[in-house]
Amino acid sequence: MTDQAKDRVYIFDTTLRDGEQSPGATMTHDEKLEIAELLDEMGVDIIEAGFPIASEGDFRAVSEIAERSKNSVICGLARAQINDIDRCWEAVKHANRPRIHTFIGTSPLHRAIPNLTMDEMADRIHETVTHARNLCDNVQWSPMDATRTEHDYLCRVVEIAIKAGATTINIPDTVGYTAPRESADLIKMLLERVPGADDIIFATHCHNDLGMATANSLAAVEAGARQIECTINGLGERAGNTALEEVVMALKVRGDIMPYETHIDTKKIMHISRRVATVSGFPVQFNKAIVGKNAFAHESGIHQDGMLKNKETFEIMRPEDVGLAGTSLPLGKHSGRAALRAKLKDLGVDVGDNQLKDIFVRFKDLADRKKEVFDEDILALVTAAMTDGADHLEIVSLKVVCGTGGPAEATLEMEVGGEEKSCVMEGDGPVDATFKAVRALYPNSARLQLYQVNAVTEGTDAQATVSVRLEEDGKIATGQSADTDTVYASAKAYVNALNRLHVRRSKTGTDQKEISYKDVG
Ligand code: KIV
Ligand code: ZN
């Protein structure tokens, strides 16, 4: 089948809304702008940029993403309430191509939340979709928990939304309950039974609670859905959403049996996956399809032998197709600034002159300690350069003594708001002693929710990347850092997270979500 004969499937990315809603995945304003720009550049058709009424921070982010958008449609989420929809429109109206996405839970369990009868809810849907359509000619409507909604009622409300002017109807599997055949049957049923269904686009929005989100989304497409809602790395509440990289690559690799095309530049997948992992603080599992560290690694002897003879023996797609450099040579301590700049360009990292200077200093320091500096090391340096900065807390020096036969001892010098302080603390191991020292110099009530260490490359001189997630009064902040010294990387990640909490504390109310999309009333 030629490309011309393939049906177009639209990719709707909700990393910045459903993904960011995941506890702990909160992104800063600048990070949201950066991810939106990468999504736009990679060819995402619709970016759900946030939930404007949820907080001042969400509103600002959606507005600015809308203003900066190039090709993608920019969408905001709104509950089935007039003021939500107005607020959403205020934020997205700056986009070249704005969309309002409004929704209400239609299953028996969800209808009970606002305590509406079936008829009352039908009226509310008519009123709110009509209102949205009077503001914007691109309106998406979702019956939340559609997969657990009675079929007759689902057909009735979908018909009402279409008549009121919805141009896309999204069918969410909110709790990740459906299975592929049922997902397909539901779309087929709606297409057959609902008058006007042929004139609009059906979307599929799956959660991964039973590990079937990708399969359910593709089954819905085979039944007639033409928009897939997904997130980078499958980020999202609980087990997450459908992973963008999985559905896009499945359609690309198995175009022979699924004749659908997307407009995603798949070579940009790895870079955005790494950036989302970094800014959300949710690392990608090693064996994750498409973007996991091991997804293209062939370690067993029999696999390596086969790969050397013919790559197709064990490889169904090329690493280059998802933006993994094929045969990349490591840099070393003699590599200069031009080589580093070229390498960054290869890796899809665009930095200004000042940032390059900073990354180059870090690179030289690392190359002195590590014989070969691999792509992963460079990316870890970029992350560190982006997260360190002129912050409230800065580590001046750290010395840790540990071993058998006694507690570890950390001697820490740190600048706190420009004032240099120092202390010596003991702890149960080097990281515990170090974190206690940080707390002694900067007393705080933040609770450690996650402490995670990964080796970036192989070998005992590998850099460790450390992620730390903290929670304080309902605010969550993550910090990352990388260094060949795991304890130092841990200290920097901890301090990064504290710096982020400090920033949030000083602008209380702007980032904090005041309502959740589940508060439908
Ligand atoms: O999962 C869900 O139902 C949602 C809706 C708001 C579309 O995310
Ligand atoms: Zn969802």
CSV table of N, CA and C in Angstrom, one decimal, residues 199-252:
chain,number,residue,atom,x,y,z
A,199,ASP,N,-19.5,13.0,10.2
A,199,ASP,CA,-19.0,14.4,9.9
A,199,ASP,C,-18.0,14.8,10.9
A,200,ILE,N,-17.8,14.1,11.9
A,200,ILE,CA,-16.8,14.5,13.0
A,200,ILE,C,-15.7,13.5,13.1
A,201,ILE,N,-14.7,13.8,13.9
A,201,ILE,CA,-13.6,12.9,14.1
A,201,ILE,C,-13.8,12.2,15.5
A,202,PHE,N,-13.7,10.9,15.5
A,202,PHE,CA,-13.6,10.2,16.8
A,202,PHE,C,-12.2,10.1,17.3
A,203,ALA,N,-12.0,10.4,18.6
A,203,ALA,CA,-10.7,10.2,19.2
A,203,ALA,C,-10.8,9.1,20.2
A,204,THR,N,-9.6,8.5,20.4
A,204,THR,CA,-9.5,7.5,21.5
A,204,THR,C,-8.5,8.0,22.5
A,205,HIS,N,-8.9,7.8,23.8
A,205,HIS,CA,-8.0,8.3,24.9
A,205,HIS,C,-8.0,7.2,26.0
A,206,CYS,N,-6.8,6.5,26.0
A,206,CYS,CA,-6.8,5.3,26.8
A,206,CYS,C,-5.8,5.5,28.0
A,207,HIS,N,-6.1,4.9,29.1
A,207,HIS,CA,-5.2,4.8,30.2
A,207,HIS,C,-4.7,3.4,30.3
A,208,ASN,N,-3.5,3.2,31.0
A,208,ASN,CA,-2.8,2.0,30.9
A,208,ASN,C,-2.9,1.1,32.1
A,209,ASP,N,-4.0,1.2,32.8
A,209,ASP,CA,-4.0,0.4,34.1
A,209,ASP,C,-3.9,-1.1,33.9
A,210,LEU,N,-4.3,-1.6,32.8
A,210,LEU,CA,-4.1,-3.1,32.6
A,210,LEU,C,-3.1,-3.3,31.5
A,211,GLY,N,-2.3,-2.3,31.2
A,211,GLY,CA,-1.2,-2.5,30.2
A,211,GLY,C,-1.7,-2.6,28.8
A,212,MET,N,-2.9,-2.1,28.5
A,212,MET,CA,-3.5,-2.3,27.2
A,212,MET,C,-3.7,-1.0,26.4
A,213,ALA,N,-3.2,0.1,26.9
A,213,ALA,CA,-3.5,1.4,26.3
A,213,ALA,C,-3.1,1.5,24.9
A,214,THR,N,-2.0,1.0,24.5
A,214,THR,CA,-1.5,1.1,23.1
A,214,THR,C,-2.4,0.2,22.3
A,215,ALA,N,-2.6,-1.0,22.7
A,215,ALA,CA,-3.5,-2.0,21.9
A,215,ALA,C,-4.9,-1.4,21.8
A,216,ASN,N,-5.4,-0.9,22.9
A,216,ASN,CA,-6.8,-0.3,22.8
A,216,ASN,C,-6.9,0.8,21.8
A,217,SER,N,-5.9,1.7,21.8
A,217,SER,CA,-5.9,2.9,20.9
A,217,SER,C,-5.8,2.4,19.5
A,218,LEU,N,-4.9,1.4,19.2
A,218,LEU,CA,-4.8,1.0,17.8
A,218,LEU,C,-6.1,0.2,17.4
A,219,ALA,N,-6.7,-0.5,18.3
A,219,ALA,CA,-7.9,-1.2,17.9
A,219,ALA,C,-9.0,-0.2,17.6
A,220,ALA,N,-9.1,0.9,18.3
A,220,ALA,CA,-10.1,2.0,18.1
A,220,ALA,C,-9.8,2.6,16.7
A,221,VAL,N,-8.5,2.8,16.3
A,221,VAL,CA,-8.2,3.3,15.0
A,221,VAL,C,-8.7,2.4,13.9
A,222,GLU,N,-8.5,1.1,14.1
A,222,GLU,CA,-8.9,0.2,13.1
A,222,GLU,C,-10.4,0.2,12.9
A,223,ALA,N,-11.1,0.6,14.0
A,223,ALA,CA,-12.6,0.6,13.9
A,223,ALA,C,-13.1,2.0,13.4
A,224,GLY,N,-12.2,2.9,13.2
A,224,GLY,CA,-12.7,4.2,12.7
A,224,GLY,C,-12.3,5.5,13.4
A,225,ALA,N,-11.6,5.3,14.6
A,225,ALA,CA,-11.2,6.5,15.3
A,225,ALA,C,-10.0,7.1,14.5
A,226,ARG,N,-9.9,8.4,14.4
A,226,ARG,CA,-8.9,9.1,13.6
A,226,ARG,C,-8.0,10.1,14.4
A,227,GLN,N,-8.2,10.0,15.7
A,227,GLN,CA,-7.3,10.8,16.6
A,227,GLN,C,-6.9,10.0,17.8
A,228,ILE,N,-5.6,9.9,18.0
A,228,ILE,CA,-5.1,9.2,19.2
A,228,ILE,C,-4.6,10.2,20.2
A,229,GLU,N,-5.1,10.0,21.5
A,229,GLU,CA,-4.6,10.9,22.6
A,229,GLU,C,-3.6,10.1,23.3
A,230,CYS,N,-2.5,10.8,23.6
A,230,CYS,CA,-1.3,10.1,24.1
A,230,CYS,C,-0.4,11.0,24.8
A,231,THR,N,0.6,10.5,25.5
A,231,THR,CA,1.7,11.3,26.1
A,231,THR,C,3.0,10.7,25.8
A,232,ILE,N,4.0,11.6,25.9
A,232,ILE,CA,5.4,11.1,25.8
A,232,ILE,C,5.8,10.2,26.9
A,233,ASN,N,6.4,9.1,26.6
A,233,ASN,CA,6.8,8.1,27.6
A,233,ASN,C,5.6,7.5,28.3
A,234,GLY,N,4.4,7.7,27.8
A,234,GLY,CA,3.2,7.2,28.5
A,234,GLY,C,3.0,7.9,29.9
A,235,LEU,N,3.5,9.1,30.0
A,235,LEU,CA,3.4,9.8,31.3
A,235,LEU,C,1.9,10.0,31.6
A,236,GLY,N,1.5,9.9,32.9
A,236,GLY,CA,0.1,10.1,33.3
A,236,GLY,C,-0.2,9.5,34.6
A,237,GLU,N,-1.3,9.9,35.1
A,237,GLU,CA,-1.7,9.4,36.5
A,237,GLU,C,-1.7,7.8,36.5
A,238,ARG,N,-1.5,7.3,37.7
A,238,ARG,CA,-1.5,5.8,37.9
A,238,ARG,C,-0.5,5.2,36.9
A,239,ALA,N,-1.0,4.3,36.0
A,239,ALA,CA,-0.2,3.6,35.1
A,239,ALA,C,0.1,4.4,33.8
A,240,GLY,N,-0.5,5.6,33.8
A,240,GLY,CA,-0.2,6.5,32.7
A,240,GLY,C,-1.2,6.4,31.5
A,241,ASN,N,-0.9,7.1,30.4
A,241,ASN,CA,-1.7,7.2,29.2
A,241,ASN,C,-1.0,6.4,28.1
A,242,THR,N,-1.7,6.3,27.0
A,242,THR,CA,-1.1,5.6,25.8
A,242,THR,C,0.2,6.4,25.5
A,243,ALA,N,1.3,5.6,25.2
A,243,ALA,CA,2.5,6.3,24.9
A,243,ALA,C,2.6,6.7,23.4
A,244,LEU,N,2.9,8.0,23.2
A,244,LEU,CA,2.9,8.5,21.8
A,244,LEU,C,3.9,7.7,21.0
A,245,GLU,N,5.1,7.4,21.5
A,245,GLU,CA,6.1,6.8,20.7
A,245,GLU,C,5.7,5.4,20.3
A,246,GLU,N,4.9,4.7,21.2
A,246,GLU,CA,4.4,3.3,20.9
A,246,GLU,C,3.4,3.3,19.7
A,247,VAL,N,2.4,4.2,19.8
A,247,VAL,CA,1.4,4.1,18.7
A,247,VAL,C,2.0,4.6,17.4
A,248,VAL,N,2.8,5.7,17.5
A,248,VAL,CA,3.4,6.2,16.3
A,248,VAL,C,4.3,5.2,15.6
A,249,MET,N,5.2,4.6,16.4
A,249,MET,CA,6.1,3.6,15.8
A,249,MET,C,5.3,2.3,15.3
A,250,ALA,N,4.3,1.9,16.1
A,250,ALA,CA,3.5,0.7,15.6
A,250,ALA,C,2.9,1.0,14.3
A,251,LEU,N,2.3,2.2,14.1
A,251,LEU,CA,1.7,2.5,12.8
A,251,LEU,C,2.8,2.6,11.7
A,252,LYS,N,4.0,3.1,12.1
A,252,LYS,CA,5.0,3.2,11.0
A,252,LYS,C,5.6,1.8,10.7
